[in-house]
Coordinates of C-alpha atoms in Angstrom, one line a residue:
M96 CA 0.0 0.0 0.0
S97 CA 1.3 3.4 -0.9
T98 CA 1.0 6.5 1.3
F99 CA 1.9 8.9 -1.5
R100 CA -1.3 10.2 -3.0
T101 CA -2.8 13.0 -4.9
P102 CA -4.3 15.6 -2.5
R103 CA -8.0 15.0 -1.9
R104 CA -10.8 15.7 0.5
R105 CA -10.6 14.6 4.1
A106 CA -11.5 11.0 4.8
R107 CA -15.1 10.1 5.6
P108 CA -16.0 9.2 9.2
A109 CA -15.9 5.6 10.0
L110 CA -19.1 3.6 9.5
V111 CA -19.1 0.8 12.0
A112 CA -22.5 -0.9 12.4
A113 CA -23.7 -3.2 15.1
I114 CA -23.7 -6.9 14.4
T115 CA -27.2 -8.4 14.0
V116 CA -27.8 -12.2 14.2
T117 CA -30.9 -13.8 12.9
A118 CA -32.8 -16.5 14.7
A119 CA -33.6 -18.6 11.6
L120 CA -30.6 -20.8 11.5
T121 CA -29.7 -24.3 10.6
G122 CA -26.7 -24.1 12.9
P123 CA -27.8 -21.7 15.7
V124 CA -25.8 -18.6 16.0
S125 CA -25.9 -16.6 19.3
Q126 CA -24.0 -13.7 20.8
A127 CA -22.8 -15.7 23.8
A128 CA -19.1 -16.8 23.8
S129 CA -18.0 -20.2 25.0
S130 CA -14.7 -20.5 26.8
P131 CA -12.2 -23.1 25.9
S132 CA -11.4 -26.0 28.2
S133 CA -8.0 -25.4 29.8
H134 CA -7.5 -29.0 30.9
A135 CA -8.2 -31.1 27.7
A136 CA -6.7 -34.6 28.0
A137 CA -3.7 -35.2 25.8
G138 CA -4.8 -36.2 22.4
A139 CA -8.5 -35.6 23.2
P140 CA -10.4 -33.1 21.0
S141 CA -10.0 -29.5 22.3
P142 CA -10.9 -26.0 21.0
G143 CA -8.7 -24.4 18.4
A144 CA -7.1 -21.1 19.5
A145 CA -9.2 -18.0 18.9
G146 CA -6.2 -16.2 17.6
L147 CA -2.6 -16.7 16.5
G148 CA -1.1 -14.3 19.0
D149 CA 0.1 -11.7 16.6
P150 CA 1.9 -8.9 18.5
I151 CA -0.3 -6.3 16.8
F152 CA -3.6 -8.2 16.3
P153 CA -3.5 -11.2 18.7
L154 CA -7.0 -12.5 17.9
D155 CA -6.5 -12.4 14.1
G156 CA -6.2 -15.8 12.5
N157 CA -7.2 -19.0 14.2
G158 CA -5.6 -22.1 15.5
G159 CA -6.3 -25.8 15.1
Y160 CA -6.7 -25.9 11.3
K161 CA -5.2 -24.8 8.0
V162 CA -7.3 -23.5 5.2
D163 CA -6.8 -25.3 1.9
R164 CA -9.2 -23.3 -0.3
Y165 CA -11.9 -20.7 -0.1
L166 CA -15.0 -20.8 -2.3
L167 CA -16.9 -17.5 -2.3
D168 CA -20.5 -17.2 -3.7
F169 CA -21.8 -13.7 -3.9
D170 CA -25.2 -12.8 -5.4
W171 CA -24.6 -9.0 -5.9
Q172 CA -27.6 -6.7 -6.1
A173 CA -26.7 -3.0 -6.0
P174 CA -24.4 -0.6 -4.2
N175 CA -25.0 -0.4 -0.4
T176 CA -27.6 -3.1 -0.7
P177 CA -27.4 -6.4 1.3
F178 CA -27.1 -9.6 -0.7
E179 CA -27.0 -13.3 -0.1
A180 CA -23.6 -14.9 0.1
A181 CA -22.0 -18.2 1.0
T182 CA -18.4 -19.1 1.9
T183 CA -17.2 -22.7 1.7
I184 CA -13.9 -23.4 3.3
S185 CA -11.9 -26.6 2.7
A186 CA -9.5 -27.1 5.6
T187 CA -7.3 -29.6 7.4
A188 CA -7.4 -30.0 11.1
T189 CA -3.9 -29.6 12.7
Q190 CA -5.2 -30.9 16.0
A191 CA -8.2 -32.9 17.2
L192 CA -10.8 -30.2 17.3
S193 CA -13.9 -30.0 19.5
R194 CA -14.6 -26.5 18.1
F195 CA -12.8 -23.8 16.0
D196 CA -13.1 -20.2 15.2
L197 CA -13.5 -18.2 12.0
D198 CA -12.8 -14.5 11.8
F199 CA -16.1 -13.0 10.7
A200 CA -17.4 -9.5 11.5
G201 CA -20.5 -7.5 10.6
N202 CA -22.5 -9.8 8.4
T203 CA -25.6 -11.7 9.3
P204 CA -25.1 -15.5 9.5
H205 CA -27.9 -17.9 8.5
T206 CA -26.6 -21.4 8.4
V207 CA -23.4 -23.2 9.4
T208 CA -22.5 -26.7 8.4
V209 CA -19.4 -28.8 8.9
N210 CA -19.0 -31.7 6.5
G211 CA -22.6 -31.1 5.4
K212 CA -24.1 -31.4 8.8
P213 CA -25.6 -28.6 10.9
A214 CA -23.1 -27.1 13.4
A215 CA -23.7 -24.9 16.4
A216 CA -22.2 -21.4 16.0
E217 CA -21.8 -18.5 18.4
R218 CA -20.9 -14.9 17.7
D219 CA -18.1 -13.6 19.9
G220 CA -17.1 -10.1 18.8
D221 CA -15.3 -10.6 15.5
E222 CA -15.1 -14.4 16.0
L223 CA -17.6 -17.0 14.8
V224 CA -17.1 -20.0 17.2
I225 CA -18.2 -23.2 15.5
T226 CA -18.9 -26.5 17.2
P227 CA -19.3 -29.4 14.8
A228 CA -21.8 -32.2 15.4
K229 CA -18.8 -34.5 15.9
P230 CA -15.2 -33.6 16.8
L231 CA -12.7 -33.4 14.0
A232 CA -9.7 -35.7 14.0
Q233 CA -6.2 -34.3 13.7
G234 CA -4.9 -34.5 10.1
K235 CA -8.3 -34.9 8.6
A236 CA -9.8 -32.7 5.8
F237 CA -13.1 -31.1 6.5
T238 CA -15.4 -28.6 4.9
V239 CA -17.3 -25.7 6.7
K240 CA -19.9 -23.7 4.9
V241 CA -21.4 -20.5 6.2
T242 CA -24.4 -18.8 4.5
Y243 CA -25.1 -15.2 5.4
T244 CA -26.4 -11.9 4.3
A245 CA -23.4 -9.8 3.2
D246 CA -23.6 -6.1 4.1
P247 CA -21.6 -4.0 1.6
T248 CA -21.8 -0.9 3.8
R249 CA -19.4 -2.4 6.3
I250 CA -16.5 0.0 6.8
R251 CA -14.0 0.5 9.6
H252 CA -11.6 3.3 10.0
R253 CA -7.9 3.7 11.0
D254 CA -6.1 6.9 11.9
D255 CA -3.1 6.1 9.7
A256 CA -2.5 5.6 6.0
I257 CA -5.2 2.9 5.7
E258 CA -8.1 5.3 6.5
D259 CA -11.4 3.5 5.6
Y260 CA -11.3 -0.2 4.9
G261 CA -13.7 -3.1 4.2
W262 CA -16.4 -2.6 1.5
I263 CA -15.8 0.7 -0.4
A264 CA -18.7 1.7 -2.6
T265 CA -18.3 3.0 -6.1
P266 CA -21.0 4.8 -8.2
D267 CA -22.3 1.5 -9.6
G268 CA -20.6 -1.2 -7.5
T269 CA -17.8 -1.8 -5.0
V270 CA -14.1 -2.4 -4.6
L271 CA -12.5 -4.1 -1.6
Y272 CA -10.0 -2.6 0.9
P273 CA -9.3 -5.6 3.1
Q274 CA -6.0 -4.4 4.6
P275 CA -5.0 -4.9 7.3
N276 CA -7.7 -7.1 8.8
G277 CA -10.9 -6.2 6.9
A278 CA -11.4 -9.5 5.0
K279 CA -13.4 -10.6 8.0
M280 CA -16.0 -8.0 7.0
I281 CA -16.2 -9.6 3.5
F282 CA -16.2 -13.3 4.2
P283 CA -15.5 -15.7 7.1
S284 CA -11.8 -16.6 7.1
N285 CA -8.5 -17.2 8.8
D286 CA -7.7 -13.5 8.6
H287 CA -4.0 -13.2 9.2
P288 CA -1.2 -12.5 6.6
S289 CA 0.7 -15.7 7.5
Q290 CA -2.4 -17.8 6.5
R291 CA -2.6 -18.1 2.8
A292 CA -4.9 -20.2 0.6
P293 CA -6.2 -20.1 -3.0
I294 CA -9.6 -18.5 -3.5
T295 CA -12.4 -19.3 -6.0
F296 CA -14.8 -16.4 -6.6
R297 CA -18.3 -16.9 -8.0
I298 CA -20.0 -13.6 -8.4
T299 CA -23.4 -13.0 -9.9
T300 CA -24.1 -9.5 -11.2
P301 CA -27.1 -7.7 -12.7
P302 CA -27.1 -7.1 -16.5
G303 CA -24.7 -4.4 -17.5
L304 CA -22.3 -4.9 -14.7
K305 CA -19.0 -6.8 -14.7
A306 CA -17.1 -8.5 -11.8
V307 CA -13.4 -9.0 -11.4
A308 CA -11.3 -10.7 -8.7
N309 CA -7.8 -11.9 -8.2
G310 CA -6.3 -14.3 -10.7
E311 CA -7.9 -15.8 -13.9
L312 CA -11.4 -15.5 -15.3
T313 CA -12.3 -19.2 -15.7
D314 CA -16.0 -18.9 -16.6
R315 CA -18.6 -16.4 -17.5
T316 CA -22.2 -17.7 -17.7
E317 CA -25.3 -15.7 -18.7
Q318 CA -28.3 -16.9 -16.8
A319 CA -31.9 -17.0 -17.9
D320 CA -32.9 -13.9 -16.0
G321 CA -30.1 -11.9 -17.6
R322 CA -27.8 -11.9 -14.6
V323 CA -24.2 -13.1 -15.2
K324 CA -22.1 -15.4 -13.1
W325 CA -18.4 -14.7 -13.1
T326 CA -15.9 -17.3 -11.9
Y327 CA -12.3 -16.4 -11.0
D328 CA -9.5 -18.5 -9.7
S329 CA -6.7 -16.9 -7.7
E330 CA -4.3 -19.6 -9.1
Q331 CA -1.8 -19.1 -6.3
P332 CA -2.5 -19.0 -2.5
L333 CA -2.9 -15.5 -1.1
A334 CA -3.4 -13.8 2.3
T335 CA -6.9 -12.6 3.0
Q336 CA -5.7 -9.0 3.2
L337 CA -4.7 -9.3 -0.5
A338 CA -8.1 -10.4 -1.8
Q339 CA -9.9 -8.3 -4.3
L340 CA -13.4 -8.4 -5.7
A341 CA -14.8 -5.5 -7.6
I342 CA -18.1 -4.9 -9.4
G343 CA -19.0 -2.1 -11.7
K344 CA -19.4 -0.8 -15.3
F345 CA -16.0 -1.8 -16.4
T346 CA -14.0 -2.1 -19.5
F347 CA -11.3 -4.8 -19.6
V348 CA -8.2 -3.6 -21.4
D349 CA -5.9 -6.5 -22.4
G350 CA -2.2 -6.1 -23.0
A351 CA 1.1 -8.0 -22.6
G352 CA 4.2 -7.4 -20.5
P353 CA 7.7 -8.9 -20.6
H354 CA 7.9 -12.5 -21.9
G355 CA 4.2 -12.3 -22.9
L356 CA 2.9 -11.8 -19.4
P357 CA -0.9 -11.2 -19.6
I358 CA -1.8 -7.8 -18.4
R359 CA -5.5 -6.9 -17.9
D360 CA -6.6 -3.5 -16.6
V361 CA -10.0 -3.1 -15.2
V362 CA -11.3 0.4 -15.7
P363 CA -14.6 2.2 -15.2
D364 CA -16.0 2.8 -18.6
D365 CA -15.8 6.6 -18.4
L366 CA -12.1 6.6 -17.3
V367 CA -10.6 4.4 -20.0
A368 CA -9.2 7.2 -22.1
S369 CA -8.2 9.6 -19.3
T370 CA -6.1 6.9 -17.5
E371 CA -4.5 5.3 -20.5
Q372 CA -1.3 7.4 -20.6
Y373 CA -0.1 6.0 -17.2
R374 CA -1.7 2.6 -17.4
K375 CA 0.3 1.7 -20.5
L376 CA 3.6 2.1 -18.6
T377 CA 3.0 -1.1 -16.6
A378 CA 5.1 -3.3 -19.0
D379 CA 8.0 -1.0 -18.6
H380 CA 7.6 -0.9 -14.8
I381 CA 7.6 -4.8 -14.7
A382 CA 10.8 -4.9 -16.9
W383 CA 12.6 -2.4 -14.6
L384 CA 11.7 -4.4 -11.5
E385 CA 12.6 -7.7 -13.1
E386 CA 16.2 -6.4 -13.6
R387 CA 16.5 -5.9 -9.9
L388 CA 14.3 -8.5 -8.3
G389 CA 14.1 -11.3 -10.9
P390 CA 11.1 -12.7 -12.8
Y391 CA 7.6 -11.4 -12.0
P392 CA 6.2 -14.0 -9.5
F393 CA 2.7 -14.6 -10.7
N394 CA 0.9 -15.6 -13.9
R395 CA -0.7 -12.3 -14.7
Y396 CA -1.0 -8.7 -13.6
G397 CA -3.3 -5.7 -14.0
L398 CA -4.5 -2.4 -12.6
L399 CA -8.0 -2.0 -11.1
V400 CA -8.9 1.7 -11.3
G401 CA -10.8 2.7 -8.2
D402 CA -13.7 5.1 -8.9
T403 CA -13.9 6.3 -5.3
D404 CA -12.9 9.3 -3.2
L405 CA -10.6 7.1 -1.0
G406 CA -7.1 8.0 -2.3
V407 CA -5.4 4.8 -1.0
A408 CA -3.7 2.4 -3.4
L409 CA -3.5 -1.2 -2.5
E410 CA -1.4 -4.2 -3.6
T411 CA -4.2 -6.8 -3.9
Q412 CA -2.5 -9.8 -5.5
T413 CA -2.2 -9.8 -9.3
L414 CA -4.6 -6.8 -9.5
S415 CA -3.4 -3.6 -7.8
L416 CA -6.1 -1.2 -6.8
I417 CA -5.1 2.3 -8.0
P418 CA -7.4 5.3 -7.1
K419 CA -8.4 7.3 -10.2
A420 CA -6.9 10.5 -8.8
D421 CA -3.4 8.8 -9.0
L422 CA -3.9 8.3 -12.7
L423 CA -5.2 11.8 -13.5
G424 CA -2.4 13.9 -12.0
D425 CA 1.3 14.4 -12.9
Q426 CA 3.4 11.5 -14.2
V427 CA 6.0 11.5 -11.5
S428 CA 3.4 11.0 -8.7
A429 CA 1.5 8.5 -10.7
E430 CA 4.6 6.3 -11.4
R431 CA 5.6 6.4 -7.8
N432 CA 2.4 4.8 -6.8
L433 CA 2.3 2.4 -9.7
V434 CA 5.8 1.1 -9.0
H435 CA 5.1 1.0 -5.3
E436 CA 2.1 -1.4 -5.7
L437 CA 3.8 -3.4 -8.4
T438 CA 6.9 -3.9 -6.1
H439 CA 4.6 -5.4 -3.5
Q440 CA 3.8 -8.3 -5.9
W441 CA 7.3 -9.5 -5.2
T442 CA 7.7 -8.3 -1.6
G443 CA 4.5 -8.5 0.4
D444 CA 2.4 -10.7 -1.9
S445 CA 4.7 -13.4 -3.2
V446 CA 7.0 -13.1 -0.2
G447 CA 4.4 -12.7 2.6
I448 CA 5.0 -11.5 6.1
K449 CA 4.9 -13.8 9.1
T450 CA 3.5 -11.2 11.6
W451 CA 2.3 -7.6 11.3
S452 CA 5.5 -6.6 13.1
D453 CA 7.3 -7.6 9.8
L454 CA 5.3 -5.0 7.8
W455 CA 8.5 -3.0 7.3
L456 CA 9.7 -5.8 4.9
S457 CA 6.7 -5.2 2.7
E458 CA 6.2 -1.4 2.8
G459 CA 9.9 -0.6 3.2
H460 CA 10.8 -2.5 0.0
A461 CA 8.0 -1.0 -1.9
R462 CA 9.0 2.5 -0.9
F463 CA 12.7 1.8 -1.6
Y464 CA 12.1 0.7 -5.2
E465 CA 9.5 3.4 -5.7
R466 CA 12.0 6.1 -4.7
L467 CA 14.8 4.5 -6.7
Y468 CA 12.7 4.4 -9.8
S469 CA 11.4 7.9 -9.4
Q470 CA 14.9 9.3 -9.1
A471 CA 15.7 8.0 -12.6
H472 CA 12.4 9.2 -14.1
G473 CA 12.0 12.8 -13.2
G474 CA 11.6 12.6 -9.4
V475 CA 13.7 13.9 -6.6
S476 CA 17.1 12.4 -5.6
F477 CA 16.8 9.1 -3.7
E478 CA 19.8 10.1 -1.5
D479 CA 18.1 13.4 -0.6
T480 CA 14.9 11.7 0.4
M481 CA 16.9 9.2 2.5
K482 CA 18.9 12.0 4.2
T483 CA 15.6 13.7 5.0
A484 CA 14.2 10.5 6.5
Y485 CA 17.4 10.0 8.5
A486 CA 17.0 13.4 10.1
S487 CA 13.5 12.4 11.2
H488 CA 14.2 8.9 12.2
D489 CA 14.6 9.4 16.0
Q490 CA 11.3 11.3 16.0
W491 CA 9.6 8.5 14.1
R492 CA 11.0 6.0 16.5
H493 CA 9.6 8.0 19.4
D494 CA 6.2 8.6 17.8
Y495 CA 5.6 5.3 15.8
G496 CA 8.0 2.7 17.2
A497 CA 11.2 1.3 15.5
P498 CA 10.7 -0.1 12.0
A499 CA 10.2 -3.7 13.3
E500 CA 8.4 -2.7 16.5
P501 CA 5.2 -1.0 15.5
T502 CA 2.2 -0.6 17.7
E503 CA -1.4 -1.2 16.5
P504 CA -2.3 2.5 16.1
N505 CA 0.9 3.3 14.4
L506 CA 1.2 0.3 12.1
F507 CA 0.8 2.2 8.8
K508 CA 2.5 5.4 9.8
R509 CA 5.6 7.0 8.2
M510 CA 8.1 4.7 9.8
R511 CA 6.9 1.7 7.9
Y512 CA 7.5 3.5 4.6
D513 CA 10.4 6.0 4.3
G514 CA 11.6 5.0 7.7
S515 CA 11.9 1.3 6.6
A516 CA 13.2 2.1 3.2
L517 CA 16.0 3.9 5.1
V518 CA 17.0 0.6 6.7
L519 CA 17.4 -1.0 3.3
Y520 CA 19.4 2.1 2.2
A521 CA 21.7 1.7 5.2
L522 CA 22.2 -2.0 4.4
R523 CA 23.1 -1.1 0.8
E524 CA 25.6 1.4 2.0
K525 CA 27.0 -1.2 4.4
V526 CA 27.5 -4.1 1.9
G527 CA 27.7 -2.3 -1.4
Q528 CA 25.3 -2.1 -4.3
E529 CA 26.3 -5.4 -5.9
T530 CA 26.0 -7.4 -2.7
F531 CA 22.7 -5.7 -1.8
G532 CA 21.3 -6.7 -5.2
K533 CA 22.3 -10.3 -4.6
I534 CA 20.5 -10.2 -1.2
E535 CA 17.4 -8.8 -2.7
R536 CA 17.2 -11.4 -5.5
S537 CA 17.9 -14.2 -3.1
W538 CA 15.2 -12.9 -0.8
V539 CA 12.4 -13.0 -3.4
T540 CA 13.7 -16.3 -4.8
K541 CA 14.1 -18.3 -1.6
Y542 CA 10.8 -17.2 -0.1
R543 CA 8.7 -17.1 -3.3
G544 CA 5.2 -18.2 -2.4
K545 CA 6.1 -18.4 1.3
T546 CA 6.0 -16.2 4.4
A547 CA 9.1 -14.8 6.0
G548 CA 10.0 -12.6 8.9
T549 CA 12.5 -10.0 10.1
Q550 CA 15.0 -12.6 11.4
D551 CA 14.8 -14.5 8.1
Y552 CA 15.9 -11.4 6.2
I553 CA 18.7 -10.7 8.6
D554 CA 19.9 -14.3 8.3
L555 CA 19.7 -14.4 4.5
A556 CA 21.5 -11.0 4.2
S557 CA 24.3 -12.3 6.5
K558 CA 24.7 -15.5 4.5
V559 CA 24.7 -13.8 1.1
S560 CA 27.1 -11.0 2.2
G561 CA 29.4 -13.4 4.0
Q562 CA 29.3 -11.2 7.2
D563 CA 27.3 -11.3 10.4
L564 CA 24.8 -8.5 9.9
D565 CA 22.7 -9.1 13.0
S566 CA 24.7 -6.6 15.0
F567 CA 24.3 -4.0 12.2
L568 CA 20.6 -4.5 11.4
H569 CA 19.2 -5.1 14.9
P570 CA 19.8 -1.5 16.1
W571 CA 18.3 -0.2 12.9
L572 CA 15.2 -2.3 13.3
Y573 CA 14.7 -2.3 17.0
G574 CA 16.8 0.4 18.7
A575 CA 15.5 3.5 20.4
K576 CA 18.1 5.6 18.6
T577 CA 19.1 5.8 14.9
P578 CA 22.5 4.4 14.2
P579 CA 25.2 6.2 12.2
M580 CA 24.6 6.0 8.4
P581 CA 27.5 4.2 6.7
N582 CA 29.4 6.4 4.3
H583 CA 27.6 9.5 5.4
P584 CA 29.3 10.8 8.6
D585 CA 27.8 14.2 7.9
W586 CA 24.2 13.0 8.2
V587 CA 22.6 14.2 11.4
V588 CA 19.5 13.1 13.3
D589 CA 17.2 15.9 14.5
P590 CA 16.5 16.0 18.3
V591 CA 13.2 14.4 19.4
Q592 CA 10.4 16.8 20.1
S593 CA 7.9 15.7 22.7

């Protein structure tokens, strides 16, 4: 996600509605929470953990199972209008389960089944606690299906770069902003960046509207009533925060990138011509990044032009969401955001993060290459921007936490962007440009399609460079004070202002 945006109006107030649960259920859903047994016998079925213990969002994700695939069925009606939906989750139990949780917020559940049989379900805040008719054996595959009324007005708000997230309405449809943990407002899930699974989307739209989602369009079927069912397959596993599903009056613009890579932009009909100048630069951006990071890691790419007032770009996997304002301004600003979100396809999407404290690896890399590209294409000096960031680094540490030590309110603040790009700049100054390039290519190659954390990066950098970099990188990533910048003894950190 990029924080560099065309100036726009102030963000809308958050819209957080109360959760309503209906009484007509196959698997009864209530507001009461059940507490897990603390003395389950060894090997006996026991509750899966309600969260993964993430340092930022401890209740995000769930224990006791691994999702193998999501199947989402959405019967879309109109903007801001509830519609019927179903999510089917194929999973494997990683322990003997007496019950388990799904992250699920704000929608109205109707039925819950496990392996085709009605299951009891209880709403506990953002958790849906499910008790199957029979315990689930460790290592066994199972299927859970939740039918519900989806509410596309569900929006939450953060006082950082994210602003509004969840369902974001457009004039004739919707786009999704699931980052950081808004997927639970879209579909029941294991909503944590370390938990990745492929997604099949089946979206039915009224006549005249199109649907798009991550990955490949595998089927389009016109129904007898004129509605159209669109089926997309994400092809590769993805974290729930990277899911995208958009509906509107779209034009699909097909093209090709390096090595014949399919590129499909999804553009509101009345914005096709006005956004073409910058959209057609994507192939060049991919080629530039491939020179530095190696082959593009997915089967396809494209831009989804967001027809909203929310000026936040988002790296949804294989289909970056770019606000229309970013494509209607000056070229330097547009390319910064385009390269930023594209870089995420390597670092953040293909190489996912283990915990939210590792976000610096995603946003820092995206900002690093965005700045590097911009310097060579009409933007300001990369070194000058890093010198400016260096001067502010102690203040950012004080206000927002060190790069690898964010707090929840400050997760998407300046430190995770320019402040984290500065860590990579310092590493490049320490080991030299050639060795740094080898570290970067090794990083995206070794962890392609996997998740990795801060210590993984430190260990890999040390191995590739042939020197122990822990003592160098640890103060940069965790220290209360900014270390000296290699090769720049004249750079000075400004005093912290309370």
